[in-house]
Short mmCIF file of C-alpha atoms in Angstrom, two decimals:
data_model
loop_
_atom_site.label_atom_id
_atom_site.label_comp_id
_atom_site.label_asym_id
_atom_site.label_seq_id
_atom_site.Cartn_x
_atom_site.Cartn_y
_atom_site.Cartn_z
CA UNK A 246 -0.05 0.09 -0.05
CA UNK A 247 1.30 3.42 -0.96
CA UNK A 248 0.94 6.52 1.26
CA UNK A 249 0.28 9.91 -0.18
CA UNK A 250 3.63 11.28 0.95
CA UNK A 251 5.66 8.58 -0.77
CA UNK A 252 6.20 10.62 -3.89
CA UNK A 253 8.98 12.44 -1.90
CA UNK A 254 10.55 9.18 -0.99
CA UNK A 255 10.45 7.69 -4.57
CA UNK A 256 11.38 10.77 -6.51
CA UNK A 257 9.86 11.68 -9.64
CA UNK A 258 7.06 9.22 -10.69
CA UNK A 259 4.26 9.94 -12.98
CA UNK A 260 1.58 8.36 -15.16
CA UNK A 261 2.05 8.61 -18.93
CA UNK A 262 -1.57 8.51 -20.21
CA UNK A 263 -0.50 8.00 -23.85
CA UNK A 264 1.44 4.77 -23.18
CA UNK A 265 -0.49 3.72 -20.16
CA UNK A 266 2.53 3.48 -17.87
CA UNK A 267 3.45 4.84 -14.70
CA UNK A 268 6.95 5.49 -13.39
CA UNK A 269 9.79 7.23 -15.09
CA UNK A 270 10.82 7.88 -18.84
CA UNK A 271 14.42 7.96 -19.97
CA UNK A 272 15.53 10.59 -22.52
CA UNK A 273 18.99 10.13 -24.31
CA UNK A 274 20.88 12.56 -26.51
CA UNK A 275 23.12 10.15 -28.76
CA UNK A 276 25.66 10.52 -31.41
CA UNK A 277 25.39 8.90 -34.91
CA UNK A 278 26.83 5.67 -33.51
CA UNK A 279 24.17 5.49 -30.67
CA UNK A 280 26.72 6.28 -27.98
CA UNK A 281 25.16 8.62 -25.21
CA UNK A 282 26.13 12.27 -24.80
CA UNK A 283 23.49 13.13 -22.27
CA UNK A 284 20.92 11.13 -20.25
CA UNK A 285 17.82 12.34 -18.25
CA UNK A 286 15.52 10.41 -16.26
CA UNK A 287 12.19 12.10 -15.32
CA UNK A 288 8.51 11.45 -14.50
CA UNK A 289 6.49 9.71 -17.04
CA UNK A 290 4.02 12.34 -17.17
CA UNK A 291 6.63 14.96 -17.95
CA UNK A 292 6.48 16.02 -21.72
CA UNK A 293 9.32 15.19 -23.93
CA UNK A 294 10.02 18.96 -24.63
CA UNK A 295 10.49 19.68 -20.90
CA UNK A 296 12.89 16.79 -20.60
CA UNK A 297 14.68 18.01 -23.68
CA UNK A 298 15.37 21.21 -21.76
CA UNK A 299 17.17 19.14 -19.03
CA UNK A 300 19.35 17.48 -21.78
CA UNK A 301 20.45 20.59 -23.58
CA UNK A 302 22.72 22.03 -20.81
CA UNK A 303 24.42 18.68 -20.50
CA UNK A 304 25.17 19.02 -24.22
CA UNK A 305 27.16 22.09 -23.84
CA UNK A 306 30.51 20.56 -23.59
CA UNK A 307 29.98 18.63 -26.95
CA UNK A 308 31.98 21.08 -29.26
CA UNK A 309 31.36 19.20 -32.32
CA UNK A 310 27.65 19.15 -32.01
CA UNK A 311 25.85 21.27 -34.64
CA UNK A 312 22.54 19.55 -35.41
CA UNK A 313 19.99 17.87 -33.32
CA UNK A 314 17.60 15.30 -34.96
CA UNK A 315 14.33 15.05 -32.99
CA UNK A 316 10.90 13.91 -33.29
CA UNK A 317 7.77 16.12 -33.42
CA UNK A 318 7.48 16.23 -29.63
CA UNK A 319 10.49 18.55 -29.37
CA UNK A 320 8.98 21.19 -31.65
CA UNK A 321 8.51 24.80 -30.46
CA UNK A 322 10.11 26.15 -27.34
CA UNK A 323 12.76 23.29 -27.30
CA UNK A 324 13.93 24.60 -30.84
CA UNK A 325 14.22 28.00 -29.59
CA UNK A 326 16.15 26.97 -26.68
CA UNK A 327 18.60 24.90 -28.85
CA UNK A 328 19.03 27.76 -31.10
CA UNK A 329 20.32 29.75 -28.13
CA UNK A 330 22.99 27.31 -27.70
CA UNK A 331 23.79 27.58 -31.54
CA UNK A 332 22.44 24.22 -32.72
CA UNK A 333 20.10 23.45 -35.51
CA UNK A 334 17.05 21.29 -34.86
CA UNK A 335 15.94 19.00 -37.49
CA UNK A 336 12.24 17.68 -36.53
CA UNK A 337 11.61 14.28 -38.42
CA UNK A 338 7.95 13.67 -39.04
CA UNK A 339 6.03 11.09 -41.19
CA UNK A 340 4.32 12.26 -44.23
CA UNK A 341 0.50 12.49 -44.00
CA UNK A 342 0.11 9.96 -46.52
CA UNK A 343 2.09 7.12 -44.78
CA UNK A 344 0.03 4.24 -43.87
CA UNK A 345 2.77 1.73 -42.54
CA UNK A 346 5.87 2.05 -40.39
CA UNK A 347 8.79 3.56 -42.17
CA UNK A 348 12.07 4.27 -40.21
CA UNK A 349 12.33 8.00 -39.74
CA UNK A 350 15.81 9.91 -40.27
CA UNK A 351 17.96 9.97 -37.19
CA UNK A 352 15.56 7.87 -35.12
CA UNK A 353 16.99 4.53 -35.41
CA UNK A 354 20.18 5.47 -33.46
CA UNK A 355 18.21 6.51 -30.43
CA UNK A 356 16.02 3.30 -30.57
CA UNK A 357 19.05 1.18 -30.94
CA UNK A 358 20.45 2.67 -27.83
CA UNK A 359 17.21 2.07 -25.95
CA UNK A 360 17.39 -1.57 -27.17
CA UNK A 361 20.85 -1.89 -25.81
CA UNK A 362 19.43 -0.89 -22.37
CA UNK A 363 16.58 -3.19 -22.38
CA UNK A 364 18.95 -6.11 -22.58
CA UNK A 365 19.93 -5.43 -18.89
CA UNK A 366 17.34 -6.99 -16.64
CA UNK A 367 17.63 -4.34 -14.01
CA UNK A 368 16.70 -1.64 -16.75
CA UNK A 369 13.96 -3.67 -18.32
CA UNK A 370 11.59 -2.38 -15.76
CA UNK A 371 11.93 0.55 -13.42
CA UNK A 372 13.10 -0.81 -9.95
CA UNK A 373 14.72 2.13 -8.79
CA UNK A 374 13.33 4.45 -5.93
CA UNK A 375 15.07 7.60 -7.14
CA UNK A 376 15.93 8.97 -10.66
CA UNK A 377 19.49 9.41 -9.63
CA UNK A 378 19.80 5.66 -8.96
CA UNK A 379 18.08 4.86 -12.24
CA UNK A 380 20.60 7.22 -13.99
CA UNK A 381 23.55 5.38 -12.44
CA UNK A 382 22.32 2.03 -13.64
CA UNK A 383 21.97 3.37 -17.15
CA UNK A 384 25.48 4.67 -17.06
CA UNK A 385 26.70 1.30 -15.89
CA UNK A 386 24.86 -0.49 -18.67
CA UNK A 387 26.41 1.86 -21.32
CA UNK A 388 29.85 1.51 -19.90
CA UNK A 389 29.39 -2.31 -20.32
CA UNK A 390 28.18 -1.77 -23.86
CA UNK A 391 31.33 0.27 -24.59
CA UNK A 392 33.52 -2.64 -23.30
CA UNK A 393 31.58 -5.25 -25.41
CA UNK A 394 31.50 -3.17 -28.52
CA UNK A 395 35.02 -1.61 -28.44
CA UNK A 396 36.78 -4.14 -26.43
CA UNK A 397 37.84 -0.99 -24.12
CA UNK A 398 37.98 -1.73 -20.38
CA UNK A 399 37.42 1.13 -17.99
CA UNK A 400 39.19 -0.58 -15.09
CA UNK A 401 42.29 -1.27 -17.16
CA UNK A 402 42.60 2.25 -18.24
CA UNK A 403 42.15 3.57 -14.60
CA UNK A 404 44.90 0.94 -13.28
CA UNK A 405 47.36 2.07 -16.12
CA UNK A 406 46.94 5.79 -15.61
#
């Protein structure tokens, strides 16, 4: 049984009416290889554009970034905020005549990154009590993905240096 004040204990938790889920949503900003540049974990009822505002300051250190590919949920104020940092925003949207699924430009890199995360049992469902601990487990999962994909071990590099 949940008590009304447990929201403070569990952190940001909300209900996404569109997907019919409660909990948290993960937001990623990835490069063309699907490697994360910024990660944000927020309440499920938080709009994607608001979560995008949380991602943009994390991207300031990415000097080579010039174009952000996003879906229609990031239209409007998010675009204006991104232009403030000097980045162009390309909104991909399906043509009105589209009847079946067609992969949209720039979306598959993000979807592949989410698929990598879903291979980890701890991340397949939201077990964490706080967004900070969920973020830590996402970072650990990506660290292991790097080791698998590139044969790079973070522990070896720490021990050498």
